[in-house]
Amino acid sequence: MRSTRRRGRALALAWCVTLLVVAGGGPARAQDDPLPSWNDGPAKAAIRTFVRRVTTPGGPEYVAPPERIATFDNDGTLWSEQPMYFQLAFVLDRVKALAPKNPDWATKQPFKAALEGDAKALAASGERGLLQLLMATHAGMTTAEFDTIVRSWLASARHPRFQRPYTDLVFQPMLELLAHLRASGFKTYIVSGGGIEFMRPWTTEVYGIPPEQVVGSSIKTRFEMREGKPVLMRLPELDFIDDKAGKPVGIQKFIGRRPLAAFGNSDGDLQMLQWTAAGEGARLMLIVHHTDGEREWAYDRQSHIGRLDKALDEARAKGWTVVDMKKDWKVIYPFQR
Amino acid sequence: MRSTRRRGRALALAWCVTLLVVAGGGPARAQDDPLPSWNDGPAKAAIRTFVRRVTTPGGPEYVAPPERIATFDNDGTLWSEQPMYFQLAFVLDRVKALAPKNPDWATKQPFKAALEGDAKALAASGERGLLQLLMATHAGMTTAEFDTIVRSWLASARHPRFQRPYTDLVFQPMLELLAHLRASGFKTYIVSGGGIEFMRPWTTEVYGIPPEQVVGSSIKTRFEMREGKPVLMRLPELDFIDDKAGKPVGIQKFIGRRPLAAFGNSDGDLQMLQWTAAGEGARLMLIVHHTDGEREWAYDRQSHIGRLDKALDEARAKGWTVVDMKKDWKVIYPFQR
């Protein structure tokens, strides 16, 4: 009885495959370009070749779907990061929003500099100053409250150059790449130096990446009962910095597998790319080089934001893929299509 | 052209659904019990009812698949934890294996106690002693080396009572529950006080849970170059304790969503169950009560291992599901079928 049903099922499945392939629902055909915003060139070819190598059943470099892990840096790789990291714009806006309840900030650095938009004084406050601003705006509330704060900021904040929501400034070619990898059986992860809980509220909608596939920097949280209801309080204490040598650490901690492909744009991604490259078999290491001063921004070795220097040298020395934004991308943002 | 293809594809899909349902590959029928090792009773009914409530399309408590997160404690919930936590057996075996290279351990506590199997002296060394043993056996190697150590220990170690590999001592009814939840669109996670890298090497094979869905306690790691190759070194420093109030913290950190269902067996799981229960809509909170001194072990309020006291009271007060192992489970281990 059971084996009859099994045979019936196998037959039905075979029929389905036939029908779907005939109807064009099978493997993508050549005319269905999964990367329409990418110009033909070495970067696009490297992506297509890599995907073919690891997904061709029976091929010498075939990798089973569970092992198809792809990790993406966020700032400068999936969305823009100029004229300042978008999370820093969030910090400055939050300092302004919280200032009425903190009258001492008007005369106290680094808050005074943040309130007055004094970039020089802000820079002078250094890493310690930045950390103070971060804790004042990211801690002291529950995880649920912070989620609401991020969502409502994104709904109202506008990027100074494009006058659009920050989440509009994602790279159309990278959205296509994310979708192409997922359609090819990859699990796509963000591995960013940015705050994990700053990203999670919007990555599903914007990138198709769910909260559990976001790795980022974090502060500590504490479980407590508030009026009989459990909450997680965000504490003003660093937990983990997911940048530079922290990226492979974060990958092992959260994913526990070495990526097959990794995507970055700055020296902050170098170790993630090295860690990925050190695995066996076919791997894809890709760097987005910001070369388009007109449509986006052009910067690399000398930039304070997203500096790309050592990683560019290593990419060239080791034959990693370097995307020339200006040459390789037909459009930058979805709204330009 | 495109719309013709789309229509063709829709038609093929409709055919497939018909064929598969006719062939018996459609939704499970009543006679296909997904939990055959569970006796009929309130626990089994609670599981079936909960799954039906959250998966019935159009129903008032329907939850979309991405939100279907289920978290499972490991020790005492998915596998046994007597006469000692299995990871502690690993620690003691490793101390013995490493003793020849550490001659001073013969006279130095807590190592001497571990080598001599002196449970009393071991207990007297307290948490600090345990931590010393943990660091001596879990740190000082790369993540890849530790993976190999765990695998080879599991291949040779035998449980003292059953004389079988430790991974044989998993609970058959819980394996069925894991599979049933996954077949119902759930993503199943381990959230254990045990070491994350102690579990990851075998959870895919034993539970069908991949490395990226294992949350556990951890020590810190450091990215470094060793003879030109990047490695992650395991450091003798605690990173995160995924137990008690740490469980909701770990869930938020790694998953970023509140579970819809949580499964535990001890007071160490209480906060995870509270955190799960505090969400809106249908939730399932389940405790495995070790009541079978014959086929497994019987222990609860007075036990040093897996103490179940406060969580048992709270389960009864709040109507959470309590599994009576002796009554509710037809078999305990897969090898008893």
XYZ file of C-alpha atoms in Angstrom:
674
model
C 0.000 0.000 0.000
C 2.675 2.389 1.093
C 4.999 1.491 -1.807
C 2.142 1.902 -4.305
C 1.576 5.401 -3.010
C 5.280 6.100 -3.192
C 5.431 4.952 -6.825
C 2.407 7.111 -7.622
C 4.063 10.069 -6.022
C 7.303 9.523 -7.942
C 5.368 9.335 -11.186
C 3.478 12.522 -10.398
C 6.730 14.289 -9.558
C 8.288 13.213 -12.853
C 5.257 14.576 -14.668
C 5.547 17.855 -12.813
C 9.170 18.345 -13.728
C 8.337 17.674 -17.370
C 5.390 20.041 -17.361
C 7.261 22.827 -15.616
C 10.269 22.587 -17.909
C 8.020 22.560 -20.983
C 6.140 25.552 -19.622
C 9.340 27.458 -19.051
C 9.345 27.202 -15.293
C 12.533 25.141 -15.257
C 16.112 26.365 -15.133
C 16.512 29.933 -16.411
C 17.120 30.152 -20.140
C 19.866 32.258 -21.655
C 17.525 35.101 -22.617
C 16.366 35.493 -18.997
C 19.273 37.530 -17.686
C 19.143 37.438 -13.868
C 21.452 40.476 -13.712
C 19.921 42.978 -16.167
C 21.474 46.025 -14.485
C 24.987 44.647 -14.917
C 26.886 45.511 -18.082
C 28.669 42.631 -19.749
C 32.222 42.543 -18.489
C 34.570 40.624 -16.209
C 32.575 41.225 -13.001
C 29.289 39.950 -14.389
C 31.080 37.040 -16.062
C 32.832 36.118 -12.807
C 29.501 35.992 -10.960
C 27.754 33.931 -13.625
C 30.671 31.521 -13.939
C 30.979 31.043 -10.183
C 27.264 30.323 -9.778
C 27.347 27.858 -12.646
C 30.396 26.056 -11.218
C 28.930 25.470 -7.762
C 25.370 24.677 -8.859
C 25.918 22.317 -11.807
C 24.793 18.887 -10.560
C 27.478 16.301 -11.062
C 30.057 18.970 -11.851
C 33.475 18.749 -10.197
C 32.829 21.891 -8.121
C 29.198 21.261 -7.227
C 28.258 22.378 -3.706
C 25.116 21.120 -1.952
C 22.547 23.872 -1.244
C 22.981 23.898 2.559
C 26.625 24.876 2.067
C 25.774 27.741 -0.287
C 26.324 30.638 2.082
C 26.875 34.162 0.749
C 27.786 37.056 3.050
C 27.320 40.720 2.165
C 28.715 43.767 3.857
C 26.005 46.441 4.025
C 27.371 50.041 4.085
C 28.873 50.798 0.671
C 28.161 47.280 -0.604
C 24.365 47.021 -0.556
C 23.521 50.698 -0.020
C 25.429 53.995 -0.109
C 27.457 55.286 2.814
C 28.027 58.940 1.844
C 28.170 61.718 2.908
C 28.154 59.738 6.186
C 27.203 56.235 7.305
C 23.403 56.264 7.349
C 23.403 54.975 10.899
C 25.383 58.070 11.901
C 22.647 60.271 10.366
C 20.226 58.286 12.550
C 22.402 58.981 15.614
C 22.515 62.729 14.921
C 18.754 62.909 14.323
C 18.119 60.979 17.530
C 20.375 63.320 19.523
C 18.272 66.224 18.242
C 15.040 64.411 19.085
C 16.238 63.590 22.592
C 17.811 66.995 23.306
C 14.721 68.578 24.939
C 14.856 65.866 27.607
C 18.605 66.349 28.039
C 19.137 70.108 28.475
C 22.759 69.580 29.540
C 23.619 68.380 26.016
C 23.494 71.994 24.755
C 26.818 72.677 26.433
C 28.323 69.199 26.732
C 30.503 67.521 24.089
C 30.110 65.515 21.968
C 26.362 66.251 22.168
C 26.852 70.004 21.564
C 28.733 69.248 18.332
C 26.048 66.784 17.238
C 23.275 69.307 17.916
C 25.075 72.108 16.101
C 26.162 69.907 13.190
C 29.759 70.844 14.003
C 31.582 68.156 12.024
C 35.023 69.336 13.148
C 34.235 69.189 16.873
C 32.478 65.882 16.281
C 35.564 64.445 14.619
C 37.714 65.828 17.436
C 35.648 63.872 19.978
C 37.057 60.730 18.355
C 35.985 57.187 18.888
C 35.118 57.851 22.506
C 32.780 60.667 21.514
C 31.104 58.518 18.890
C 30.612 55.760 21.409
C 28.957 58.210 23.805
C 26.528 59.324 21.099
C 25.873 55.738 20.152
C 25.041 54.664 23.675
C 22.873 57.730 24.326
C 20.767 56.931 21.261
C 20.886 53.133 21.061
C 20.594 52.058 24.710
C 18.147 52.623 27.538
C 15.073 51.203 25.828
C 13.683 47.737 25.136
C 14.455 45.895 21.902
C 10.824 46.381 20.822
C 11.012 50.127 21.473
C 14.252 50.435 19.509
C 12.658 48.592 16.584
C 9.851 51.178 16.555
C 12.339 54.071 16.770
C 14.301 52.794 13.754
C 11.164 52.208 11.698
C 9.743 55.651 12.378
C 13.084 57.347 11.642
C 13.314 55.547 8.289
C 9.763 56.603 7.454
C 10.548 60.297 7.880
C 14.302 60.799 7.334
C 15.516 61.890 3.900
C 18.969 61.569 2.392
C 20.477 65.072 1.989
C 21.548 64.646 -1.640
C 18.692 62.636 -3.112
C 15.884 63.801 -0.820
C 14.635 60.244 -0.593
C 14.289 57.681 2.189
C 17.636 56.111 2.989
C 16.304 52.687 2.043
C 15.844 53.976 -1.530
C 19.626 54.250 -1.811
C 20.233 50.556 -2.208
C 22.096 49.297 -5.252
C 19.835 47.845 -7.919
C 22.584 45.569 -9.313
C 23.194 44.157 -5.840
C 19.461 43.514 -5.328
C 19.570 41.495 -8.541
C 22.658 39.665 -7.339
C 20.982 38.803 -4.011
C 17.932 37.473 -5.840
C 20.059 35.547 -8.334
C 22.018 33.856 -5.567
C 18.865 32.947 -3.663
C 17.273 31.574 -6.828
C 20.451 29.500 -7.148
C 19.978 27.950 -3.727
C 22.142 30.313 -1.698
C 21.309 31.585 1.754
C 22.165 35.296 1.750
C 23.489 36.965 4.894
C 24.405 40.506 5.841
C 27.688 40.720 7.774
C 28.064 44.384 8.599
C 29.947 46.629 10.991
C 26.626 48.445 11.437
C 24.266 47.774 14.316
C 22.423 44.481 14.011
C 19.190 45.886 15.451
C 19.470 49.009 13.291
C 19.285 46.769 10.207
C 16.848 44.030 11.156
C 13.672 46.166 11.031
C 14.006 46.742 7.271
C 16.301 44.138 5.676
C 13.467 41.694 4.907
C 11.500 44.266 2.941
C 14.465 45.942 1.265
C 16.861 43.040 0.611
C 14.746 39.956 1.189
C 17.058 39.073 4.082
C 15.243 37.994 7.276
C 16.344 39.077 10.781
C 18.028 35.737 11.506
C 20.343 36.271 8.527
C 21.654 39.622 9.711
C 25.004 39.685 11.514
C 26.198 43.022 12.866
C 27.699 44.934 15.752
C 25.753 44.889 18.975
C 25.373 46.190 22.484
C 24.422 43.948 25.378
C 20.843 43.321 26.387
C 19.360 42.153 29.676
C 16.236 40.120 30.253
C 13.989 41.648 32.899
C 10.407 41.711 34.076
C 8.620 44.995 33.655
C 5.165 45.086 35.226
C 5.026 41.307 34.976
C 5.974 41.278 31.289
C 9.399 40.123 30.121
C 11.428 42.628 28.121
C 14.972 42.847 26.791
C 16.615 46.084 27.882
C 19.332 47.532 25.664
C 22.381 48.349 27.803
C 25.033 51.032 27.169
C 27.755 48.408 26.832
C 29.408 47.089 23.682
C 28.882 43.396 23.045
C 30.496 42.734 19.680
C 32.174 44.724 16.899
C 31.481 43.022 13.610
C 34.187 44.752 11.586
C 37.595 43.845 10.134
C 38.923 40.779 12.025
C 35.531 40.695 13.771
C 33.760 39.692 10.552
C 35.104 36.112 10.327
C 34.476 35.848 14.082
C 30.874 36.993 13.561
C 30.441 34.592 10.647
C 31.599 31.622 12.720
C 29.552 32.730 15.728
C 26.258 33.287 13.906
C 26.488 31.008 10.881
C 29.044 28.371 11.839
C 29.986 27.744 8.208
C 32.530 29.371 5.930
C 30.906 31.437 3.158
C 31.206 30.279 -0.431
C 30.962 33.877 -1.609
C 31.599 37.208 0.127
C 30.921 40.767 -0.970
C 32.433 43.937 0.436
C 33.690 47.368 -0.501
C 36.321 48.422 2.017
C 39.276 47.390 4.131
C 36.728 46.533 6.823
C 35.792 43.548 4.668
C 39.322 42.281 3.999
C 39.355 39.558 6.645
C 35.908 38.311 5.614
C 37.189 37.974 2.044
C 40.388 36.243 3.210
C 38.379 33.844 5.363
C 36.116 33.049 2.418
C 39.028 32.635 -0.005
C 40.758 30.165 2.334
C 38.019 27.580 1.835
C 38.398 24.754 -0.642
C 36.801 24.612 -4.078
C 35.231 27.430 -6.064
C 34.806 30.690 -4.148
C 33.763 34.192 -5.131
C 35.346 37.218 -3.485
C 33.954 40.497 -4.801
C 34.669 44.131 -3.995
C 32.438 47.029 -5.015
C 34.732 49.887 -6.023
C 33.058 53.296 -5.785
C 34.183 54.883 -9.045
C 31.104 56.846 -10.027
C 31.348 60.418 -8.734
C 28.433 61.457 -10.858
C 25.706 58.910 -10.173
C 26.977 57.950 -6.712
C 30.357 58.824 -5.148
C 33.965 58.144 -6.076
C 36.352 57.268 -3.253
C 38.836 54.629 -2.183
C 42.326 54.817 -0.662
C 42.090 58.241 0.966
C 38.501 58.120 2.178
C 37.628 58.287 5.876
C 34.394 56.466 5.104
C 34.703 53.066 3.508
C 38.432 53.267 2.891
C 39.483 50.785 0.227
C 43.245 50.445 0.159
C 44.756 47.179 1.406
C 41.772 45.181 0.224
C 42.105 46.674 -3.267
C 45.753 45.644 -3.419
C 44.953 42.165 -2.187
C 42.049 41.822 -4.615
C 44.350 42.640 -7.503
C 47.133 40.401 -6.261
C 44.812 37.448 -5.747
C 42.479 37.883 -8.675
C 39.361 38.683 -6.673
C 36.572 40.379 -8.583
C 36.518 44.182 -8.423
C 33.329 45.874 -9.593
C 33.893 49.210 -11.306
C 30.599 50.868 -10.436
C 30.799 53.345 -13.294
C 31.570 50.776 -15.966
C 29.828 47.694 -14.603
C 26.479 49.046 -13.447
C 23.787 50.293 -15.836
C 21.908 51.921 -12.983
C 22.838 52.535 -9.385
C 19.510 52.885 -7.548
C 16.124 51.258 -8.217
C 14.472 54.680 -8.690
C 16.762 55.412 -11.638
C 15.440 52.578 -13.734
C 5.330 36.382 -25.157
C 6.123 36.742 -21.499
C 2.460 36.581 -20.453
C 1.891 33.482 -22.573
C 4.745 31.807 -20.780
C 3.372 32.909 -17.459
C -0.045 31.429 -18.266
C 1.600 28.200 -19.349
C 3.523 28.065 -16.133
C 0.388 28.669 -14.031
C -1.417 25.883 -15.859
C 1.494 23.501 -15.307
C 1.549 24.373 -11.640
C -2.177 23.705 -11.289
C -1.656 20.325 -12.930
C 1.152 19.529 -10.561
C -0.897 20.288 -7.493
C -3.686 18.063 -8.787
C -1.342 15.221 -9.632
C 0.476 15.385 -6.317
C -2.718 15.462 -4.283
C -4.157 12.561 -6.257
C -0.909 10.645 -5.773
C -1.058 11.192 -2.039
C 1.771 13.697 -1.866
C -0.528 16.494 -0.730
C -1.337 17.552 2.834
C -0.972 14.743 5.366
C -4.083 12.655 5.800
C -5.545 11.713 9.155
C -4.087 8.210 9.124
C -0.561 9.581 8.648
C 0.219 10.380 12.270
C 3.284 12.664 12.320
C 3.880 11.806 15.994
C 3.639 7.986 16.131
C 5.789 7.678 19.265
C 3.461 9.928 21.240
C 0.581 8.346 23.133
C -2.751 10.069 22.769
C -3.148 12.513 25.621
C -3.102 16.194 26.485
C 0.529 16.789 25.387
C 0.098 15.323 21.927
C -3.257 17.083 21.558
C -1.734 20.416 22.572
C 0.983 20.087 19.916
C -1.446 19.080 17.153
C -3.911 21.819 18.060
C -1.228 24.493 18.212
C 0.197 23.525 14.814
C -3.262 23.515 13.277
C -4.099 26.937 14.725
C -1.029 28.711 13.368
C -0.915 26.960 9.981
C -4.576 27.024 8.890
C -4.690 29.508 6.020
C -7.309 32.164 6.598
C -7.718 31.088 10.221
C -7.789 33.782 12.923
C -4.441 32.641 14.352
C -2.618 31.929 11.114
C 1.073 32.853 11.199
C 3.110 33.294 8.009
C 5.933 30.718 7.613
C 8.838 33.157 8.155
C 7.480 33.883 11.637
C 7.215 30.191 12.540
C 10.231 29.926 14.822
C 10.544 27.046 17.282
C 13.359 26.896 19.841
C 14.503 23.736 21.604
C 16.712 23.338 24.609
C 19.108 20.424 24.048
C 20.260 18.702 27.269
C 17.281 16.867 28.768
C 14.932 18.101 26.045
C 16.313 16.569 22.845
C 18.739 14.085 24.381
C 19.423 12.699 27.854
C 21.587 14.498 30.410
C 22.260 11.747 32.977
C 24.309 10.617 34.786
C 26.067 13.853 33.769
C 25.731 16.408 30.977
C 27.237 14.699 27.944
C 29.507 17.669 27.351
C 30.963 17.112 30.834
C 31.760 13.511 29.855
C 33.555 15.006 26.853
C 35.498 17.345 29.165
C 36.589 14.500 31.445
C 37.642 12.330 28.504
C 39.597 15.216 27.018
C 41.378 15.871 30.304
C 42.479 12.236 30.285
C 43.586 12.466 26.664
C 45.571 15.633 27.307
C 47.084 14.507 30.634
C 50.303 13.030 29.169
C 51.170 16.466 27.794
C 50.290 18.119 31.119
C 52.119 16.124 33.813
C 51.358 18.768 36.467
C 47.651 17.853 36.252
C 48.328 14.638 38.242
C 48.696 16.700 41.393
C 46.765 19.859 40.553
C 43.038 20.407 41.187
C 40.577 20.299 39.554
C 42.531 18.214 37.019
C 43.544 15.580 39.565
C 39.898 15.030 40.483
C 38.941 14.786 36.817
C 41.694 12.259 36.134
C 40.821 10.154 39.153
C 37.068 10.365 38.585
C 36.754 11.849 42.068
C 33.244 13.281 41.835
C 33.358 14.742 45.338
C 36.571 16.699 44.807
C 35.279 17.733 41.397
C 32.100 19.116 42.917
C 34.159 20.853 45.593
C 36.121 22.705 42.932
C 32.866 24.462 42.110
C 32.082 26.667 39.145
C 35.631 27.970 39.026
C 37.006 24.459 38.763
C 34.568 23.557 36.025
C 35.532 26.671 34.109
C 39.206 25.699 34.351
C 38.467 22.248 32.944
C 36.322 23.781 30.239
C 38.994 26.202 29.108
C 41.738 23.569 29.219
C 39.724 21.320 26.903
C 37.783 23.787 24.719
C 40.347 26.535 24.041
C 43.819 26.716 22.539
C 42.984 25.245 19.145
C 41.383 26.501 15.939
C 37.655 26.159 15.305
C 38.392 23.555 12.622
C 40.555 21.529 15.031
C 37.872 21.640 17.717
C 35.303 20.403 15.204
C 37.525 17.388 14.490
C 38.065 16.721 18.211
C 34.311 16.674 18.886
C 33.596 14.408 15.910
C 36.250 11.881 16.857
C 35.149 11.857 20.508
C 31.556 11.157 19.462
C 32.727 8.345 17.203
C 34.440 6.504 20.051
C 32.783 7.557 23.338
C 30.060 5.339 24.781
C 27.370 6.216 27.290
C 28.054 4.331 30.573
C 24.531 2.974 30.998
C 23.543 2.127 27.441
C 26.993 1.436 25.985
C 26.035 3.366 22.874
C 27.239 6.555 21.212
C 25.879 9.601 23.010
C 24.068 10.696 19.860
C 21.956 7.518 20.080
C 20.432 8.882 23.278
C 18.181 11.384 21.547
C 14.461 11.259 22.151
C 12.520 9.600 19.327
C 9.305 11.537 20.129
C 11.227 14.817 19.948
C 12.778 13.856 16.593
C 9.239 13.333 15.311
C 8.181 16.679 16.776
C 11.104 18.460 15.085
C 10.207 16.863 11.752
C 6.513 17.638 12.192
C 7.204 21.292 12.901
C 9.537 21.587 9.917
C 6.972 19.898 7.671
C 4.540 22.530 8.973
C 6.777 25.385 7.839
C 8.649 25.980 11.073
C 12.325 26.819 11.330
C 13.676 24.743 14.223
C 16.464 26.093 16.421
C 18.476 24.730 19.306
C 18.863 27.211 22.166
C 21.055 25.447 24.683
C 23.267 26.239 27.636
C 25.721 23.797 26.074
C 28.634 24.886 23.928
C 27.603 26.041 20.472
C 30.658 24.485 18.794
C 30.230 21.268 20.758
C 26.801 20.841 19.141
C 27.262 22.099 15.594
C 29.346 19.156 14.315
C 26.463 16.697 14.719
C 23.113 18.542 14.943
C 22.480 18.403 11.185
C 22.805 14.648 11.034
C 21.089 13.887 14.335
C 18.323 16.518 14.505
C 18.199 17.954 10.988
C 19.236 21.304 12.481
C 22.021 23.079 10.534
C 24.902 24.944 12.248
C 23.321 28.356 11.639
C 20.277 27.300 13.661
C 22.249 26.354 16.761
C 22.428 28.906 19.590
C 24.572 28.058 22.593
C 27.171 29.175 25.071
C 30.503 30.237 23.632
C 34.050 31.270 24.282
C 35.730 34.054 22.329
C 37.620 33.434 19.121
C 40.310 35.493 17.399
C 41.051 35.752 13.709
C 44.729 35.290 12.947
C 47.094 34.336 10.171
C 48.946 31.079 10.668
C 51.564 30.385 8.018
C 49.704 32.669 5.649
C 46.366 30.950 6.225
C 43.571 32.581 8.224
C 42.327 30.646 11.252
C 39.988 31.322 14.142
C 41.706 30.571 17.444
C 39.546 29.532 20.387
C 40.459 31.640 23.423
C 40.148 30.695 27.111
C 37.642 33.469 27.724
C 33.874 33.216 28.091
C 31.869 35.046 25.460
C 28.252 34.244 26.198
C 26.282 32.025 28.596
C 23.132 30.878 26.865
C 21.261 29.761 29.956
C 18.366 31.052 32.087
C 17.998 34.804 31.433
C 20.652 34.378 28.744
C 18.297 32.324 26.575
C 15.980 35.158 25.515
C 19.110 37.286 25.049
C 20.599 34.596 22.795
C 17.337 34.247 20.879
C 17.195 37.971 20.161
C 20.903 38.090 19.309
C 20.959 35.152 16.906
C 17.406 34.976 15.581
C 15.981 38.451 16.124
C 12.429 37.138 16.336
C 10.355 35.862 19.232
C 9.694 32.106 19.027
C 6.178 30.894 18.403
C 6.958 27.689 20.290
C 9.612 26.800 22.859
C 10.618 23.482 24.377
C 12.604 22.886 27.536
C 12.935 20.620 30.547
C 14.423 22.619 33.409
C 14.513 25.896 35.263
C 17.245 26.922 32.851
C 14.527 27.187 30.211
C 12.060 29.218 32.260
C 12.940 32.620 30.797
C 12.864 31.274 27.246
C 9.359 29.966 27.894
C 8.281 33.259 29.500
C 9.689 35.219 26.556
C 7.828 32.972 24.123
C 4.578 33.128 26.103
C 4.678 36.944 26.138
C 4.135 37.146 22.379
C 0.709 37.712 20.881
C -1.502 35.026 19.350
C -1.200 31.270 19.669
C 1.992 30.041 21.353
C 3.189 26.656 22.552
C 5.277 26.343 25.701
C 6.256 22.755 26.470
C 8.280 21.138 29.244
C 9.639 17.601 29.127
C 9.230 16.146 32.619
C 11.629 13.267 33.317
C 9.281 10.793 35.000
C 10.578 7.506 33.638
C 13.136 6.033 36.013
C 13.021 2.752 34.191
C 13.463 3.605 30.529
C 15.346 6.869 31.146
C 15.680 8.749 34.461
C 13.233 10.297 36.903
C 14.192 13.643 38.437
C 12.905 17.156 38.914
C 12.864 19.538 41.904
C 15.830 18.099 43.818
C 18.131 17.267 40.927
C 21.500 18.946 40.489
C 21.303 18.231 36.792
C 18.357 19.685 34.941
C 16.514 20.868 38.037
C 12.845 21.431 37.260
C 11.179 23.323 40.079
C 10.120 26.913 39.417
C 9.404 26.191 35.776
C 7.152 23.274 36.758
C 5.156 25.532 39.066
C 4.878 28.200 36.417
C 3.883 25.670 33.767
C 1.040 24.447 35.961
C -0.050 27.955 36.932
C -0.096 29.157 33.330
C -1.345 26.062 31.582
C 1.826 25.297 29.643
C 2.151 21.781 28.313
C 4.019 19.323 30.534
C 5.095 16.064 28.933
C 5.004 13.100 31.282
C 7.738 11.000 29.680
C 6.484 7.756 31.152
C 2.873 8.244 30.103
C 3.235 10.289 26.957
C 6.072 8.558 25.137
C 5.749 5.106 23.597
C 9.506 4.854 23.188
C 12.334 6.994 24.464
C 15.228 6.333 22.092
C 15.248 5.482 18.379
C 17.064 2.184 19.065
C 14.147 0.990 21.204
C 11.675 1.016 18.350
